[in-house]
XYZ file of C-alpha atoms in Angstrom:
400
model
C 152.550 124.618 125.107
C 149.572 126.982 125.620
C 149.918 128.206 122.029
C 149.972 124.646 120.775
C 146.864 123.697 122.750
C 145.089 126.811 121.495
C 146.012 125.969 117.928
C 144.685 122.436 118.359
C 141.454 123.796 119.861
C 140.963 126.223 116.963
C 141.669 123.489 114.442
C 139.161 121.205 116.132
C 136.535 123.955 116.060
C 137.119 124.592 112.362
C 136.994 120.868 111.564
C 133.776 120.407 113.524
C 132.204 123.407 111.829
C 133.088 122.070 108.382
C 131.639 118.674 109.230
C 128.365 120.249 110.290
C 128.219 122.291 107.092
C 128.948 119.179 105.056
C 126.156 117.303 106.825
C 123.727 120.040 105.882
C 124.535 119.715 102.192
C 122.343 117.308 100.181
C 124.095 114.301 98.778
C 123.901 114.526 95.007
C 123.897 111.162 93.296
C 125.229 111.234 89.772
C 123.468 108.676 87.538
C 125.590 106.431 85.385
C 124.856 106.193 81.670
C 124.589 102.835 79.984
C 122.824 100.371 77.728
C 121.196 97.084 78.620
C 120.813 94.522 75.867
C 121.034 90.804 75.151
C 120.722 87.940 77.629
C 121.514 88.402 81.311
C 123.469 85.220 82.053
C 125.124 86.090 85.386
C 123.957 87.905 88.500
C 124.186 91.621 87.891
C 123.383 94.873 89.697
C 122.614 97.988 87.711
C 123.700 101.088 89.614
C 121.459 104.145 89.772
C 121.495 105.511 86.260
C 119.890 106.270 82.927
C 119.939 103.281 80.597
C 118.916 102.551 77.043
C 116.848 99.374 76.755
C 117.693 97.698 73.476
C 116.027 94.535 72.208
C 114.277 91.876 74.293
C 116.549 91.675 77.317
C 116.080 88.247 78.926
C 117.024 87.325 82.476
C 117.971 83.666 82.260
C 117.008 80.903 84.676
C 119.113 80.927 87.841
C 120.137 84.554 87.322
C 119.139 87.644 89.321
C 119.125 91.168 87.920
C 119.007 93.888 90.583
C 118.174 97.505 89.741
C 118.921 100.371 92.106
C 116.185 102.903 92.987
C 115.712 105.952 90.779
C 117.004 104.292 87.617
C 115.412 105.037 84.247
C 115.279 102.797 81.164
C 114.336 104.186 77.759
C 113.171 102.088 74.823
C 113.252 103.215 71.205
C 110.944 101.457 68.764
C 113.209 102.556 65.926
C 115.709 99.862 66.947
C 113.112 97.050 66.988
C 111.216 95.178 69.698
C 112.404 96.274 73.143
C 111.356 94.743 76.454
C 112.508 93.251 79.740
C 111.755 89.540 80.097
C 112.188 87.447 83.247
C 112.334 83.817 82.194
C 111.124 81.061 84.511
C 113.786 80.568 87.171
C 115.189 84.060 86.743
C 114.613 86.921 89.175
C 114.168 90.658 88.828
C 114.769 92.728 91.953
C 113.551 96.215 91.073
C 112.771 97.909 94.363
C 112.354 101.624 93.937
C 110.865 103.997 96.500
C 108.000 106.492 96.474
C 110.505 109.299 95.840
C 112.867 107.255 93.686
C 110.764 105.014 91.464
C 112.303 102.821 88.808
C 110.924 104.034 85.490
C 110.693 102.255 82.145
C 109.700 104.654 79.399
C 110.020 105.290 75.664
C 111.835 107.845 73.560
C 108.603 108.555 71.693
C 105.892 109.255 74.234
C 103.099 107.373 72.515
C 101.467 104.089 73.494
C 102.732 100.922 71.859
C 106.423 101.754 71.722
C 107.785 98.663 73.482
C 106.922 95.319 75.082
C 106.829 96.253 78.764
C 107.909 93.933 81.575
C 107.175 90.234 81.009
C 107.639 87.613 83.719
C 107.364 83.837 83.409
C 106.905 81.256 86.137
C 105.725 77.696 86.682
C 102.781 78.234 88.997
C 99.527 76.414 88.183
C 97.231 77.452 85.369
C 93.970 76.029 84.041
C 93.846 76.406 80.301
C 91.442 73.716 79.158
C 88.366 72.078 80.639
C 89.243 68.765 79.012
C 92.933 68.591 79.867
C 94.172 66.448 82.747
C 97.290 66.660 84.872
C 99.596 69.659 84.897
C 98.404 72.188 82.370
C 100.570 74.463 80.270
C 100.027 76.961 77.492
C 102.065 78.975 74.996
C 102.564 82.694 75.455
C 100.800 85.208 73.254
C 103.748 87.612 73.153
C 105.312 86.173 70.011
C 107.966 84.258 71.950
C 105.832 81.103 71.979
C 107.198 80.119 75.387
C 105.517 77.513 77.560
C 104.118 78.554 80.927
C 102.313 76.707 83.706
C 103.330 74.056 86.223
C 102.897 72.963 89.831
C 105.073 75.452 91.709
C 102.479 77.665 93.385
C 105.209 79.426 95.407
C 107.279 80.372 92.348
C 109.397 83.460 93.046
C 110.235 85.760 90.137
C 111.673 88.488 92.339
C 110.376 91.769 93.729
C 108.946 94.796 91.940
C 108.210 97.816 94.120
C 107.587 101.366 92.942
C 108.102 100.521 89.284
C 106.454 102.537 86.508
C 106.020 101.333 82.933
C 105.162 103.998 80.364
C 104.038 103.810 76.701
C 104.267 100.014 76.397
C 101.698 97.699 74.774
C 103.500 97.020 71.504
C 101.098 94.973 69.357
C 101.986 93.142 66.140
C 99.079 90.687 65.935
C 96.193 90.394 68.369
C 96.409 87.263 70.579
C 99.531 85.938 68.873
C 102.087 88.705 69.268
C 100.990 91.430 71.609
C 102.350 93.014 74.754
C 100.958 94.768 77.815
C 102.439 97.109 80.384
C 103.028 94.199 82.755
C 102.515 90.570 81.668
C 102.645 87.822 84.308
C 102.688 84.282 82.890
C 101.975 81.696 85.637
C 103.851 83.779 88.183
C 103.795 82.412 91.732
C 102.930 83.689 95.193
C 106.589 84.062 96.166
C 106.846 87.075 93.853
C 106.341 90.566 95.314
C 104.345 93.099 93.255
C 103.712 96.418 94.985
C 103.187 100.035 93.933
C 103.273 99.524 90.185
C 102.103 101.901 87.458
C 101.161 101.106 83.867
C 100.798 104.395 82.003
C 99.349 105.031 78.554
C 100.097 101.705 76.937
C 98.521 100.409 73.751
C 97.084 97.221 75.265
C 96.225 96.047 78.784
C 97.744 97.749 81.772
C 98.219 94.530 83.763
C 97.510 90.998 82.576
C 97.742 87.786 84.586
C 97.955 84.476 82.718
C 97.088 82.025 85.460
C 99.395 81.703 88.438
C 99.051 82.523 92.125
C 100.810 85.887 92.455
C 99.055 88.784 94.189
C 99.514 92.511 93.597
C 99.079 95.548 95.840
C 98.791 99.244 95.041
C 98.388 99.238 91.274
C 97.653 102.166 88.955
C 96.480 101.541 85.397
C 96.188 104.931 83.705
C 95.179 105.683 80.131
C 95.743 102.202 78.671
C 93.838 101.635 75.426
C 92.593 98.097 76.063
C 91.652 96.772 79.512
C 93.040 98.259 82.694
C 93.223 94.861 84.404
C 92.861 91.544 82.588
C 93.328 87.885 83.448
C 92.744 84.367 82.195
C 94.000 80.793 82.616
C 92.578 80.480 86.122
C 94.574 83.187 87.878
C 93.997 82.824 91.630
C 95.936 85.537 93.524
C 94.485 85.834 97.030
C 95.988 88.987 98.529
C 95.223 91.800 96.079
C 94.356 95.288 97.247
C 94.242 98.943 96.185
C 93.743 98.817 92.434
C 92.989 102.056 90.588
C 92.033 102.286 86.920
C 91.552 105.625 85.193
C 90.409 105.218 81.614
C 90.679 108.174 79.281
C 90.880 108.709 75.520
C 90.532 105.143 74.235
C 89.859 102.229 76.571
C 87.887 99.010 76.851
C 86.970 97.236 80.094
C 88.070 98.319 83.531
C 88.478 94.643 84.413
C 88.157 91.772 81.931
C 87.824 88.455 83.731
C 87.857 85.034 82.092
C 89.008 81.471 82.764
C 89.250 79.874 79.314
C 85.889 78.139 79.771
C 86.968 76.195 82.854
C 84.481 76.027 85.737
C 86.991 76.342 88.570
C 86.539 75.609 92.248
C 88.836 78.558 93.067
C 88.959 82.263 92.285
C 91.036 85.377 92.941
C 90.281 87.833 95.728
C 90.735 91.608 95.672
C 89.690 94.450 97.949
C 89.665 98.242 97.549
C 89.128 98.756 93.815
C 88.394 102.012 91.986
C 87.389 101.953 88.316
C 86.811 105.339 86.673
C 86.122 106.253 83.062
C 86.525 109.835 81.884
C 83.715 111.417 79.875
C 84.156 111.007 76.129
C 86.341 107.894 76.378
C 85.745 105.642 73.359
C 86.577 101.995 72.666
C 89.195 100.403 70.430
C 86.731 98.664 68.142
C 83.522 99.908 66.563
C 82.353 96.306 66.149
C 82.592 95.476 69.875
C 81.510 98.203 72.259
C 83.485 97.519 75.413
C 82.234 100.137 77.845
C 81.759 98.090 81.002
C 83.557 98.515 84.296
C 83.762 94.743 84.861
C 83.159 91.993 82.345
C 82.945 88.297 83.200
C 83.116 85.630 80.502
C 84.226 82.043 79.889
C 83.714 81.097 83.561
C 85.619 84.082 84.902
C 84.928 84.639 88.599
C 86.264 86.274 91.739
C 85.625 87.681 95.199
C 85.735 91.499 95.190
C 84.818 94.062 97.844
C 84.909 97.802 98.565
C 84.529 98.826 94.944
C 83.948 102.263 93.432
C 82.667 102.397 89.842
C 82.221 105.756 88.132
C 81.593 107.018 84.604
C 80.589 103.850 82.735
C 77.578 105.412 81.055
C 75.952 103.746 78.060
C 77.297 105.366 74.914
C 74.616 103.623 72.892
C 71.749 101.280 73.668
C 72.793 97.784 74.707
C 76.316 98.722 75.724
C 77.887 100.098 78.880
C 77.285 98.940 82.444
C 78.840 98.402 85.828
C 78.875 94.605 85.401
C 78.513 92.639 82.177
C 78.001 88.877 82.081
C 78.977 87.718 78.623
C 77.635 84.176 78.315
C 75.065 81.777 79.700
C 77.612 79.351 81.180
C 79.235 82.124 83.205
C 75.826 83.281 84.394
C 74.697 79.813 85.403
C 77.860 78.415 86.964
C 79.565 81.524 88.287
C 76.855 84.086 89.104
C 74.042 81.794 90.211
C 76.617 79.269 91.450
C 77.973 81.846 93.917
C 81.505 82.142 92.527
C 81.252 85.822 91.607
C 81.078 88.010 94.689
C 80.742 91.786 94.467
C 80.146 93.401 97.837
C 80.171 96.955 99.155
C 79.904 98.459 95.668
C 79.353 102.176 95.053
C 78.183 103.005 91.519
C 77.923 106.570 90.179
C 77.425 108.059 86.701
C 76.673 104.551 85.441
C 72.945 104.197 84.713
C 72.985 100.483 83.863
C 74.038 98.174 86.680
C 73.913 94.824 84.868
C 74.175 93.849 81.228
C 73.474 90.417 79.720
C 75.078 89.738 76.335
C 73.213 86.442 75.921
C 76.018 84.527 74.262
C 75.209 80.798 74.352
C 71.578 81.342 75.277
C 69.248 83.927 76.725
C 69.458 85.004 80.354
C 68.822 88.111 82.417
C 71.280 89.095 85.110
C 70.178 91.321 87.972
C 70.860 91.830 91.654
C 68.712 88.847 92.581
C 70.920 86.607 90.420
C 73.780 87.113 92.882
C 71.792 86.646 96.060
C 73.941 87.615 99.041
C 76.972 88.007 96.751
C 75.941 91.476 95.574
C 75.605 94.491 97.855
C 75.592 98.203 97.083
C 76.881 100.951 99.330
C 77.065 104.730 99.443
C 80.152 104.634 101.643
C 82.533 102.379 99.706
C 85.930 104.060 99.444
C 87.687 102.010 96.781
C 91.455 102.160 96.422
C 93.632 104.000 98.913
C 96.966 105.130 97.486
C 99.570 107.664 98.596
C 100.774 110.278 96.114
C 104.423 110.758 95.290
C 106.943 110.831 92.483
C 106.075 107.217 91.744
C 102.546 108.304 90.720
C 103.493 111.448 88.785
C 104.394 111.533 85.081
C 105.713 114.760 83.533
C 103.894 116.800 86.163
C 100.634 114.845 85.799
C 99.292 113.543 89.103
C 97.894 110.110 88.252
C 95.917 110.027 91.498
C 94.159 113.363 91.008
C 90.949 111.572 90.013
C 91.075 108.854 92.649
């Protein structure tokens, strides 16, 4: 009996020791390999893996696509127009982590390889000053889909720690073009947090109306505007936006409202807009060097802003804030609907630029009244580094 008890005790010790050793070993997850293509017509979860993205993959209304953290999707322009589209009523749940981001990239690491992530909703838009009732518009991504509606709380899902690389496929300007992220009348029920748009061939992020808000955004090296919106976008809870423009780039933020003098506007805090020395613009005919441009009744309430590097490349171009037209100056600036407070401006000799479209005007600090204030202590965006903000060893926040 003593021998048996001793044997049991020894066995227990060995078993316990093995368990401890096993606990000390890292769990290695093996990614699956697969392809995603066609319409998503039933709820589906994509396990952690490396996937090929082929064609315009469309999540249909009433359907949810869930993607596990750490997954990678690779597009190849050689097979045609690739992209991930969330149709109105569909949902995308792509919740990565700081250490396991969900990455959408391209086989060829050049901007303009694919269509990026496109989401549709039925939140309100304002597309025309003369239209009455519920307004809608047609998308400019070549799909010619209608967007707009009355559902301010539209929920298109949740995107957290998602990085889009080398998107911005453009066929025809304004009729068939894509950004890194395109949000068509997306509603406030949608979660957008810790997103990266990296080296695309058009805008990093574009909002076409809607009520969605976005937190912790990085727009790095995109060749058009870092952040762009129209159609009366009115997100109210935006914070920590960082744009780093390098190589070829236009505006840090391009803000317009399709000529509609709205009684509402978006709000954003903690914004950093930086332009690397030597960065040029897309078009020689339109010098788009400004950190922030307002036009067509674009407006907004912005605070804690850092602007750096928007020096005039040639006379008459390049500033911290450009007001494009007389109507925007009169109704939005003087009317108190553009608010820029706690602004720190460096390496940007010209604060305000008037383009005088629609009539002559001169914008200056006095034009804003109490809605413009400068600061030497503004901090801009606050973002935490990690794998989500690193591409091929490049720290995207090194210049923040």
